[in-house]
Short mmCIF file of C-alpha atoms in Angstrom, two decimals:
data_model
loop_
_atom_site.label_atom_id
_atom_site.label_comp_id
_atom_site.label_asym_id
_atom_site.label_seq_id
_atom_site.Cartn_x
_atom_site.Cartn_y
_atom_site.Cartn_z
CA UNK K 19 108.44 138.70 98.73
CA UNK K 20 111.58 136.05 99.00
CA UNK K 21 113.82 135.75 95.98
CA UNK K 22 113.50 133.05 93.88
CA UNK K 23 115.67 131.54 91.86
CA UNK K 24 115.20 128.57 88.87
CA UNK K 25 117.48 126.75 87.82
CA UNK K 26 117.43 124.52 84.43
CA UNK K 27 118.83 123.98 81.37
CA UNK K 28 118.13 126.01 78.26
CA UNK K 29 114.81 123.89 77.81
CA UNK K 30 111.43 123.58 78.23
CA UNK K 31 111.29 120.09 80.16
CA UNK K 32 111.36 119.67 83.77
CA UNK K 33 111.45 123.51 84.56
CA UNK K 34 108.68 125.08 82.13
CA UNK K 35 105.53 124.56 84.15
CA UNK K 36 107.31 126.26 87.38
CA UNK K 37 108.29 129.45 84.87
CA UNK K 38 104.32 129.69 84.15
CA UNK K 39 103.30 129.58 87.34
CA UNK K 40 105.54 132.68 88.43
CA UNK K 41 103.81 134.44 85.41
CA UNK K 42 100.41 133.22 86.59
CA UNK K 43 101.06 134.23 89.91
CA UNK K 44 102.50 137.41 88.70
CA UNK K 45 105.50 136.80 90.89
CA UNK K 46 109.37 137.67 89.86
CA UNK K 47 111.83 135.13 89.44
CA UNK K 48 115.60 134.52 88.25
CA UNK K 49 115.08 132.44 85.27
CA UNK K 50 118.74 131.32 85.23
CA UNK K 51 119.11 128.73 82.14
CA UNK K 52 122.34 126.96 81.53
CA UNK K 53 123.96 125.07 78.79
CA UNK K 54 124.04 121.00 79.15
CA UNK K 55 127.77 119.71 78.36
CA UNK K 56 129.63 122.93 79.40
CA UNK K 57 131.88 123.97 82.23
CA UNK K 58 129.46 125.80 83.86
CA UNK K 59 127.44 122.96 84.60
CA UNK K 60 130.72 120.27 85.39
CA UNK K 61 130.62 123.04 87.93
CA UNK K 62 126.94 123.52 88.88
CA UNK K 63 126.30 120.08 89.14
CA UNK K 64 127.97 118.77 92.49
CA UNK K 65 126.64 121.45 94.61
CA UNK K 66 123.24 120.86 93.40
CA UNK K 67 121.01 118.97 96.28
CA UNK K 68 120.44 115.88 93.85
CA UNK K 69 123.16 116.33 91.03
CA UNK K 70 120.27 117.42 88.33
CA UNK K 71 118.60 120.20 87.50
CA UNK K 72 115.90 121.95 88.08
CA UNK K 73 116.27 122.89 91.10
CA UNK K 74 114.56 126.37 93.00
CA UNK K 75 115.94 128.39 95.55
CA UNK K 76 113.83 130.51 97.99
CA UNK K 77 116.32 133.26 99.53
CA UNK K 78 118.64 130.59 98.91
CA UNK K 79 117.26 127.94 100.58
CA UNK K 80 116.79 124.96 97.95
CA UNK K 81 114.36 122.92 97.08
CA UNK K 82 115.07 120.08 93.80
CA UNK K 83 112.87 117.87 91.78
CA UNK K 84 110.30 119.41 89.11
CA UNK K 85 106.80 118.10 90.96
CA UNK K 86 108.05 119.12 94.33
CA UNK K 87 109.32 123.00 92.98
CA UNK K 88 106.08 122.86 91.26
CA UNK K 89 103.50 121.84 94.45
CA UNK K 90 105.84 124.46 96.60
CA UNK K 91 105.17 127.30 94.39
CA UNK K 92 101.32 126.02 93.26
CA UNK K 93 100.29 125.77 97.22
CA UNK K 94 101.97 129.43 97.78
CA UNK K 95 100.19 131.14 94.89
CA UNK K 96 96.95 129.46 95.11
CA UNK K 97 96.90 126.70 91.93
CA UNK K 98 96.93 123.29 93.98
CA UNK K 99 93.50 122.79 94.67
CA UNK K 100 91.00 124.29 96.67
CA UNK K 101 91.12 121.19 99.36
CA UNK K 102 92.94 118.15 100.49
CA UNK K 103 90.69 115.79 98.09
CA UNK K 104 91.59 118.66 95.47
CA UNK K 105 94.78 118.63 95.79
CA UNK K 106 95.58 115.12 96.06
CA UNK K 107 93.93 114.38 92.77
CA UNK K 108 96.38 117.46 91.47
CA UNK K 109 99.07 115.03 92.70
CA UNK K 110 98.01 111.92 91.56
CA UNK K 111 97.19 113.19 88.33
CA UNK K 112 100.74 114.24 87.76
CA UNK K 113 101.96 110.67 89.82
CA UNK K 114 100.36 109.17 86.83
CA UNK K 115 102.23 111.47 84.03
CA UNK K 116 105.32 110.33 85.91
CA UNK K 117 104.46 106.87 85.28
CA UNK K 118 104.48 107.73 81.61
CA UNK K 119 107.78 109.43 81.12
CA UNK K 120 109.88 106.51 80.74
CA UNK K 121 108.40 104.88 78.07
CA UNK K 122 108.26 108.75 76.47
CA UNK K 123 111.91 109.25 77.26
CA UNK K 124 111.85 105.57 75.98
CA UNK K 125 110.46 106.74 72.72
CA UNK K 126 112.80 110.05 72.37
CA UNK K 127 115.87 108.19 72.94
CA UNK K 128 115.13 105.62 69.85
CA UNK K 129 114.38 108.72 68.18
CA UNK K 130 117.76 110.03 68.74
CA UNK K 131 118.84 106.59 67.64
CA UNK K 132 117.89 107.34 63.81
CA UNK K 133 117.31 103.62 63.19
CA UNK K 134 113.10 104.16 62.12
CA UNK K 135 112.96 99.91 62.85
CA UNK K 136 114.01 100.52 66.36
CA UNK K 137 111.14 103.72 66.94
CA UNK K 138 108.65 101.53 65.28
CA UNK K 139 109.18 99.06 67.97
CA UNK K 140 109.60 100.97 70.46
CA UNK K 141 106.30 102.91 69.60
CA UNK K 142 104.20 100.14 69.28
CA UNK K 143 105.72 97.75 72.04
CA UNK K 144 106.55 100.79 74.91
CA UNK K 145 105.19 104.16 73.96
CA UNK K 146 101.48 103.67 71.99
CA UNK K 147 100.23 101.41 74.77
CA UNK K 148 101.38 103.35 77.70
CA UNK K 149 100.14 106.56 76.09
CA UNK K 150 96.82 104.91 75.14
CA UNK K 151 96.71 104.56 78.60
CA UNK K 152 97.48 107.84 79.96
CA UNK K 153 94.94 109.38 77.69
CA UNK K 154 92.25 107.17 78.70
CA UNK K 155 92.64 108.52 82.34
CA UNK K 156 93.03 112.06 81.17
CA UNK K 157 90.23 112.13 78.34
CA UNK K 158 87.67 110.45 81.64
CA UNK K 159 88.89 113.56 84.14
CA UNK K 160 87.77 115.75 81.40
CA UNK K 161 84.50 114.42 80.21
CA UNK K 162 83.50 114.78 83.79
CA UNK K 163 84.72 117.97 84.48
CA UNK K 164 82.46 121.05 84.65
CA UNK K 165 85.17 123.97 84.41
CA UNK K 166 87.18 122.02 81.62
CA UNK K 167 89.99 121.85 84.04
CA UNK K 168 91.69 118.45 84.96
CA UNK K 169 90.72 119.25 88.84
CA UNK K 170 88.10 122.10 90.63
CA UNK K 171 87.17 125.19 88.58
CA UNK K 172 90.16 126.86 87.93
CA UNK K 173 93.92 126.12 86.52
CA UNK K 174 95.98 123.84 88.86
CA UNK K 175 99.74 123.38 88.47
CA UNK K 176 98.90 119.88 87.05
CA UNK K 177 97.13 121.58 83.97
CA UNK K 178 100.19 123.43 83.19
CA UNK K 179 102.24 120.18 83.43
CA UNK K 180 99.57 118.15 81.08
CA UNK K 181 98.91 120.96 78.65
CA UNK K 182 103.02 121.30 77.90
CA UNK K 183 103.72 117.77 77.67
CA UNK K 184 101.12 117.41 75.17
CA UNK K 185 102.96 120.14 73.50
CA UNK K 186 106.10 118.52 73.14
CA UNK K 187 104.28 115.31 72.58
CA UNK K 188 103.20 116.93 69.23
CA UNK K 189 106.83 118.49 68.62
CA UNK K 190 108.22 114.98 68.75
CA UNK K 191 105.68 113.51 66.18
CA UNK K 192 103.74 111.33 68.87
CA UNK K 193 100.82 113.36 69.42
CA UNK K 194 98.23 114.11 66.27
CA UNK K 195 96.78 117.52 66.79
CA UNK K 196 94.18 116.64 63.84
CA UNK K 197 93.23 113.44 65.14
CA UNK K 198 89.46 113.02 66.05
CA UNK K 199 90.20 110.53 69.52
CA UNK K 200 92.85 113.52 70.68
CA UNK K 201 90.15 116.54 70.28
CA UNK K 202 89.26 116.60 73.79
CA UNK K 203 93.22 116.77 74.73
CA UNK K 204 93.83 120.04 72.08
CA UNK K 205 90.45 121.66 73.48
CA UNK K 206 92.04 121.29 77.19
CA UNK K 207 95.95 122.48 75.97
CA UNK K 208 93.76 125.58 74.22
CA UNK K 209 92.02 126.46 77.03
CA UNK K 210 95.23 126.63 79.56
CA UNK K 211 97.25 127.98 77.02
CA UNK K 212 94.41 130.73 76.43
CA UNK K 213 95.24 132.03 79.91
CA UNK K 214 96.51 135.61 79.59
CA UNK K 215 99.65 135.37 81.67
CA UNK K 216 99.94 131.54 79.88
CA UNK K 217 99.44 132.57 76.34
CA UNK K 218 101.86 135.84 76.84
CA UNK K 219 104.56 133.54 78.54
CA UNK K 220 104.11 130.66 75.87
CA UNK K 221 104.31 133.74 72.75
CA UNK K 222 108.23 135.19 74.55
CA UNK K 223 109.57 132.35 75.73
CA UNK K 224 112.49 130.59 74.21
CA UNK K 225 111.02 127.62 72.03
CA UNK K 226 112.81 123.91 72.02
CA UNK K 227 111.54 120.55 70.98
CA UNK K 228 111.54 119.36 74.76
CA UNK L 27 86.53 110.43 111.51
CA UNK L 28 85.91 109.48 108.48
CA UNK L 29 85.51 106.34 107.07
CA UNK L 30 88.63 104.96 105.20
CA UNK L 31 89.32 101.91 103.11
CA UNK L 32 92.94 101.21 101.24
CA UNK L 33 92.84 99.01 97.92
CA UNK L 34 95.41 97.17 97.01
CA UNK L 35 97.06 93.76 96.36
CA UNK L 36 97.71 91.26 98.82
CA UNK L 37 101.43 92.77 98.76
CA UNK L 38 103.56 95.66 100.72
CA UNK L 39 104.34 97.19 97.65
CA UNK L 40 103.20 100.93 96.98
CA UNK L 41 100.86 100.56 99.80
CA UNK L 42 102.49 99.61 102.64
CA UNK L 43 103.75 103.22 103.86
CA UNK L 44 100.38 103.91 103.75
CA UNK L 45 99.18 101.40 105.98
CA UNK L 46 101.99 102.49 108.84
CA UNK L 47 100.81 106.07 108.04
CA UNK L 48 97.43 104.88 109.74
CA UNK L 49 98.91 103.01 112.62
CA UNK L 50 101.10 105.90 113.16
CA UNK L 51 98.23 108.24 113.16
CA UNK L 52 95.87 105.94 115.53
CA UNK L 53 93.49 105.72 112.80
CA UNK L 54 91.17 103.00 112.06
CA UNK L 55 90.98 101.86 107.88
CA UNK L 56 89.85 98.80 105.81
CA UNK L 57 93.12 97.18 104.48
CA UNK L 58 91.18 95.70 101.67
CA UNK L 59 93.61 93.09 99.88
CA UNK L 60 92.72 91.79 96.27
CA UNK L 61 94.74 89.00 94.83
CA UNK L 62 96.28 90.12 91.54
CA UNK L 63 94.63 87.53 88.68
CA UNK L 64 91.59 86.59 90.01
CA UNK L 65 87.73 87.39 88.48
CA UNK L 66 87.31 89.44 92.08
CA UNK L 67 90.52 91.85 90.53
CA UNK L 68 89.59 91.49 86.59
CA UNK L 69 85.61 92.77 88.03
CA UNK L 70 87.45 95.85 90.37
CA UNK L 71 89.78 97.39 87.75
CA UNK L 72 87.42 99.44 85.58
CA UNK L 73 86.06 100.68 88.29
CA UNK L 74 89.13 102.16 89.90
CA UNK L 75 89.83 105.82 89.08
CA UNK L 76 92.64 104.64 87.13
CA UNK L 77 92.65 101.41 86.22
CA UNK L 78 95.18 100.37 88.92
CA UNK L 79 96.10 99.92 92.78
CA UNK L 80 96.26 101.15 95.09
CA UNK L 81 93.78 103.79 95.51
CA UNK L 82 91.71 105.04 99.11
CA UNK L 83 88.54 106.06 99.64
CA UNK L 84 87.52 108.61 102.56
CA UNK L 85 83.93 108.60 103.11
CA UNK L 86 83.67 107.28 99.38
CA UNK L 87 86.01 110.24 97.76
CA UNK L 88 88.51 107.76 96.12
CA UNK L 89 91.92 109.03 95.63
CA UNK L 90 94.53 107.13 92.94
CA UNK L 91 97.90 107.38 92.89
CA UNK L 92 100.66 105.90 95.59
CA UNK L 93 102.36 108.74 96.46
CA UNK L 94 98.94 110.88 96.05
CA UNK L 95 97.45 108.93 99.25
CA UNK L 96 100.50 108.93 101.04
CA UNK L 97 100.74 112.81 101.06
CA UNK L 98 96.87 113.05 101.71
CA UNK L 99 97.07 111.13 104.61
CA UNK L 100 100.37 112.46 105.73
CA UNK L 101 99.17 115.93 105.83
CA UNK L 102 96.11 114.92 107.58
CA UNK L 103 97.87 113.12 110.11
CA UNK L 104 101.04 115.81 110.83
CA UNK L 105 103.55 113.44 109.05
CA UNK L 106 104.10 115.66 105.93
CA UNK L 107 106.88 118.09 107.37
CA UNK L 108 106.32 120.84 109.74
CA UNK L 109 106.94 123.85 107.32
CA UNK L 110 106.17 124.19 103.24
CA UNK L 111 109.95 123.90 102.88
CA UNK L 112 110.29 120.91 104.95
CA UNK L 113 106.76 119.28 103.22
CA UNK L 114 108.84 120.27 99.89
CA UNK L 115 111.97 118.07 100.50
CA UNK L 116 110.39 115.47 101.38
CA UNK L 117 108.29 115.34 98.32
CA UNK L 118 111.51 116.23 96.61
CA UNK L 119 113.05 113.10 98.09
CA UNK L 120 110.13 110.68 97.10
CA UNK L 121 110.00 111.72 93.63
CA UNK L 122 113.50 111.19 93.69
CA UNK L 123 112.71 107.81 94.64
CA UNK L 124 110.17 107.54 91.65
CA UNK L 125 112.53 108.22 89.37
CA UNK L 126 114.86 105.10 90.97
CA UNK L 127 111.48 103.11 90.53
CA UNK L 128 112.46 102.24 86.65
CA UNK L 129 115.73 100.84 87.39
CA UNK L 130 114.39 98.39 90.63
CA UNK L 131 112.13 97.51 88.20
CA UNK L 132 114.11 96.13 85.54
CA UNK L 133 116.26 94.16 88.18
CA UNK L 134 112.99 92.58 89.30
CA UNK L 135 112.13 91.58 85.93
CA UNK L 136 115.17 90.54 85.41
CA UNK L 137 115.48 87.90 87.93
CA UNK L 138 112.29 86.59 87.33
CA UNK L 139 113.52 85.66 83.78
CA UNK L 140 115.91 83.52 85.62
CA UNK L 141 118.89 84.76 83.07
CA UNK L 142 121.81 84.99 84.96
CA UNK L 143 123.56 86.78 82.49
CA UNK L 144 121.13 88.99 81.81
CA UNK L 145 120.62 89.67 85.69
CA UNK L 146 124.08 90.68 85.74
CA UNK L 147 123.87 92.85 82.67
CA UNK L 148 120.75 94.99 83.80
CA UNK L 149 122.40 95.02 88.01
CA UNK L 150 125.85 96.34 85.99
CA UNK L 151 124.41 98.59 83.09
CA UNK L 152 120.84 99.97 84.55
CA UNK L 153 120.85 99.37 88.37
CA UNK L 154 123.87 99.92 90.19
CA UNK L 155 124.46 103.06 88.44
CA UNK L 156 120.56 104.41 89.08
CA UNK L 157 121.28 102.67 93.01
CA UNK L 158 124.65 104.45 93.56
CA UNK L 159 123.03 107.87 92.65
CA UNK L 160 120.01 107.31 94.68
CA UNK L 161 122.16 105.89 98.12
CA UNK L 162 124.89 109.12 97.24
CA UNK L 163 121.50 111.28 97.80
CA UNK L 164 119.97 109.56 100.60
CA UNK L 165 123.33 109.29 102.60
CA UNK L 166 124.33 113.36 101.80
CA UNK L 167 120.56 114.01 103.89
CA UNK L 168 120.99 111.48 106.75
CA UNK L 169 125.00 112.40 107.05
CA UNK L 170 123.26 116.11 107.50
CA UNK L 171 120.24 115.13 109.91
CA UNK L 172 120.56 115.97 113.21
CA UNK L 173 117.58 114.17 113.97
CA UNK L 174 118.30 111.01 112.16
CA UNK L 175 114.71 111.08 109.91
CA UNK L 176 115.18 112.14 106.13
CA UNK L 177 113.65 115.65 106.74
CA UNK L 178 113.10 117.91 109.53
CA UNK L 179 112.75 116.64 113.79
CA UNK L 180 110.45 113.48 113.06
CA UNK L 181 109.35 110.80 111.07
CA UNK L 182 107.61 111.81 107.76
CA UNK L 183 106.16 109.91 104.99
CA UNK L 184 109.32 110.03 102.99
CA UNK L 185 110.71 107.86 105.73
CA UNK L 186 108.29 105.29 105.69
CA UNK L 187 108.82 104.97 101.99
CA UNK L 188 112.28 104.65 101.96
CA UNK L 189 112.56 102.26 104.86
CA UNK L 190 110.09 99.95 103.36
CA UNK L 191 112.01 100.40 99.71
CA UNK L 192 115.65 99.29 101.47
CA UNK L 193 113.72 96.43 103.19
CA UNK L 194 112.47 95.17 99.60
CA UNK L 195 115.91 95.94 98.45
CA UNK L 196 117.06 93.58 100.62
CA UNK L 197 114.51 90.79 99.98
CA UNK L 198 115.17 91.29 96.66
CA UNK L 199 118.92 90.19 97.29
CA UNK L 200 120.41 94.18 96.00
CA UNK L 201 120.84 95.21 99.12
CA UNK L 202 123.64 94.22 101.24
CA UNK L 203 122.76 95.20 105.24
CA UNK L 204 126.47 94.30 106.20
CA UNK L 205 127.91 96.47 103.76
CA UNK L 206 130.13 98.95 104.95
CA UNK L 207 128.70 101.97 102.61
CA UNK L 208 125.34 100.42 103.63
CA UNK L 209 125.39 101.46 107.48
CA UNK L 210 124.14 104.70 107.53
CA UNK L 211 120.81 103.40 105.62
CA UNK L 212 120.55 100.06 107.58
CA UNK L 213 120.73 102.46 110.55
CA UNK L 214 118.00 104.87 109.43
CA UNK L 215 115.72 101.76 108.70
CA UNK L 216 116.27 100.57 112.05
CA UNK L 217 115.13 104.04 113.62
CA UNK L 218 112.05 104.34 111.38
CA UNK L 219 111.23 100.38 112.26
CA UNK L 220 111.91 101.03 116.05
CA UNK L 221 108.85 103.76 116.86
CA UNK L 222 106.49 101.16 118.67
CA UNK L 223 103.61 101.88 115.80
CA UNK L 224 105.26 100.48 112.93
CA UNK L 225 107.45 97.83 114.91
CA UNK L 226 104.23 96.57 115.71
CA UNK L 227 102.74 96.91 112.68
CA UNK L 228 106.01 95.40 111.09
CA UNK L 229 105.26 92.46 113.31
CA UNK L 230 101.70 91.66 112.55
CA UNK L 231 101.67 92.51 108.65
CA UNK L 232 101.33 89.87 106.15
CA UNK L 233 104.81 89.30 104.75
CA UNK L 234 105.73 89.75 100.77
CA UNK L 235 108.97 90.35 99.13
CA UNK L 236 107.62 93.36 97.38
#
């Protein structure tokens, strides 16, 4: 078994889904989490292939960007789909979260901002249409799927990816756990976050609002 | 072979690489092109998977998502990197791309608003920042290459992508091809635009600026 090795910041974000698939696959990892804004990343950063984090390595070779760490380790431990046509809708599925991070980073940054005029705008001219959006595609995947998973029958790396954003969807106050048109969404993060491995990584792990 | 059909606008856009994936490959598709605005587009978009272009079918499977079809057909057709590290980088490098999507974005908008001041203001504040970081990336992997393609001995899909993006680049006037800083990526565009497939294809394609 090669070493691996994540790297991130001391977050959920970009890295989280990749840390439940090692538990899912029941596969070790370095879980190496540093501090944003201190020396040790000044020094990290330039000899990281894209200046960010996360990035993986595999007995040191490394591979950056969250979706591509994430297919990597979903095709080697079986949660990428069970064929090409499976596992490009894995892909696209998370393609399209992609296309909804800015206006959610969008919507976090105005928060930050503390003016409530600003988020209002933002929400309702940015963030409530392209989420209205989003959840349109995701609530049609699952009304026609059988296993309750967003692709096949059984959890795909694009499930874990869905099921946490929605998590810190709710932590920043955008996502209503209790309302009736999100039901279908909570049922879905319930079921993946159900998951043995899932529900015994998501009860130790250290919690943060992203 | 099955039978495949490419939706999209009557643009290169997110679909182009897609269509020099098939030429590449020897492989016969329906470049279906629907003009954005018209009843014919306003009839199609509910029925796409996800409200949007461009999407394929194979054999009627339809499959949404840019970057979803391009690694579909790219691992069909041997273009997706030779190893699962080599397929991961150049994921890695397109969603690195994606995330440089944002800031090309805002330029375009920009400029159509025909507010010189405010082109300047998004090319100083958003742009050349996002552009610099993207180029320092992109020139770090070709000054590495021995074989002058983004990742591994021969062209891959991440190629096509970025070739086509510096080409739009440069229609779009933020793109300088006689720039000094420029050469290594005017050179790499001229390598992936030199195999005979997509010269050809190049050739023959209906011309956009997107």
């Amino acid at each position: 078994m090669p070493q691996y090795k994540l790297y991130y910041f001391n977050l959920r974000g970009w890295a989280e889904p990749a840390r439940q698939l090692f538990k899912l696959a029941h596969v070790e990892f370095e879980d190496v989490r540093i501090e944003n804004g201190t020396p040790e990343w000044e020094e990290l950063k330039p000899k990281t292939p894209f200046g960010q984090l996360p990035f993986l390595t595999v007995d040191g070779f490394e591979i950056p960007q969250s979706a591509a760490i994430l297919r990597y380790l979903g095709t080697k431990f079986g949660f990428a789909g069970k064929t090409p046509e499976e596992e490009a809708w894995v892909d696209a599925i998370v393609d399209q979260f992609k296309d909804f991070v800015n206006p959610l980073r969008q919507v976090i940054m105005a928060q930050r901002g503390e003016n409530a005029e600003e988020v209002e705008r933002v929400k309702s001219e940015v963030f409530n249409p392209a989420r209205d959006t989003f959840f349109k595609i995701l609530n049609g995947i699952l009304e026609k799927s059988k296993s309750g998973f967003l692709v096949g029958d059984g959890v795909t790396w694009a499930d874990l990816v869905i099921a946490d954003i929605i998590t810190t969807m709710e932590k920043l106050t955008v996502f209503d756990v209790s309302a009736e048109e999100n039901k279908n969404l909570v049922a879905f993060r319930e079921k993946v976050n159900s998951i043995p491995e899932i529900k015994e990584h998501n009860e130790q792990r250290p919690d943060s609002v992203v």
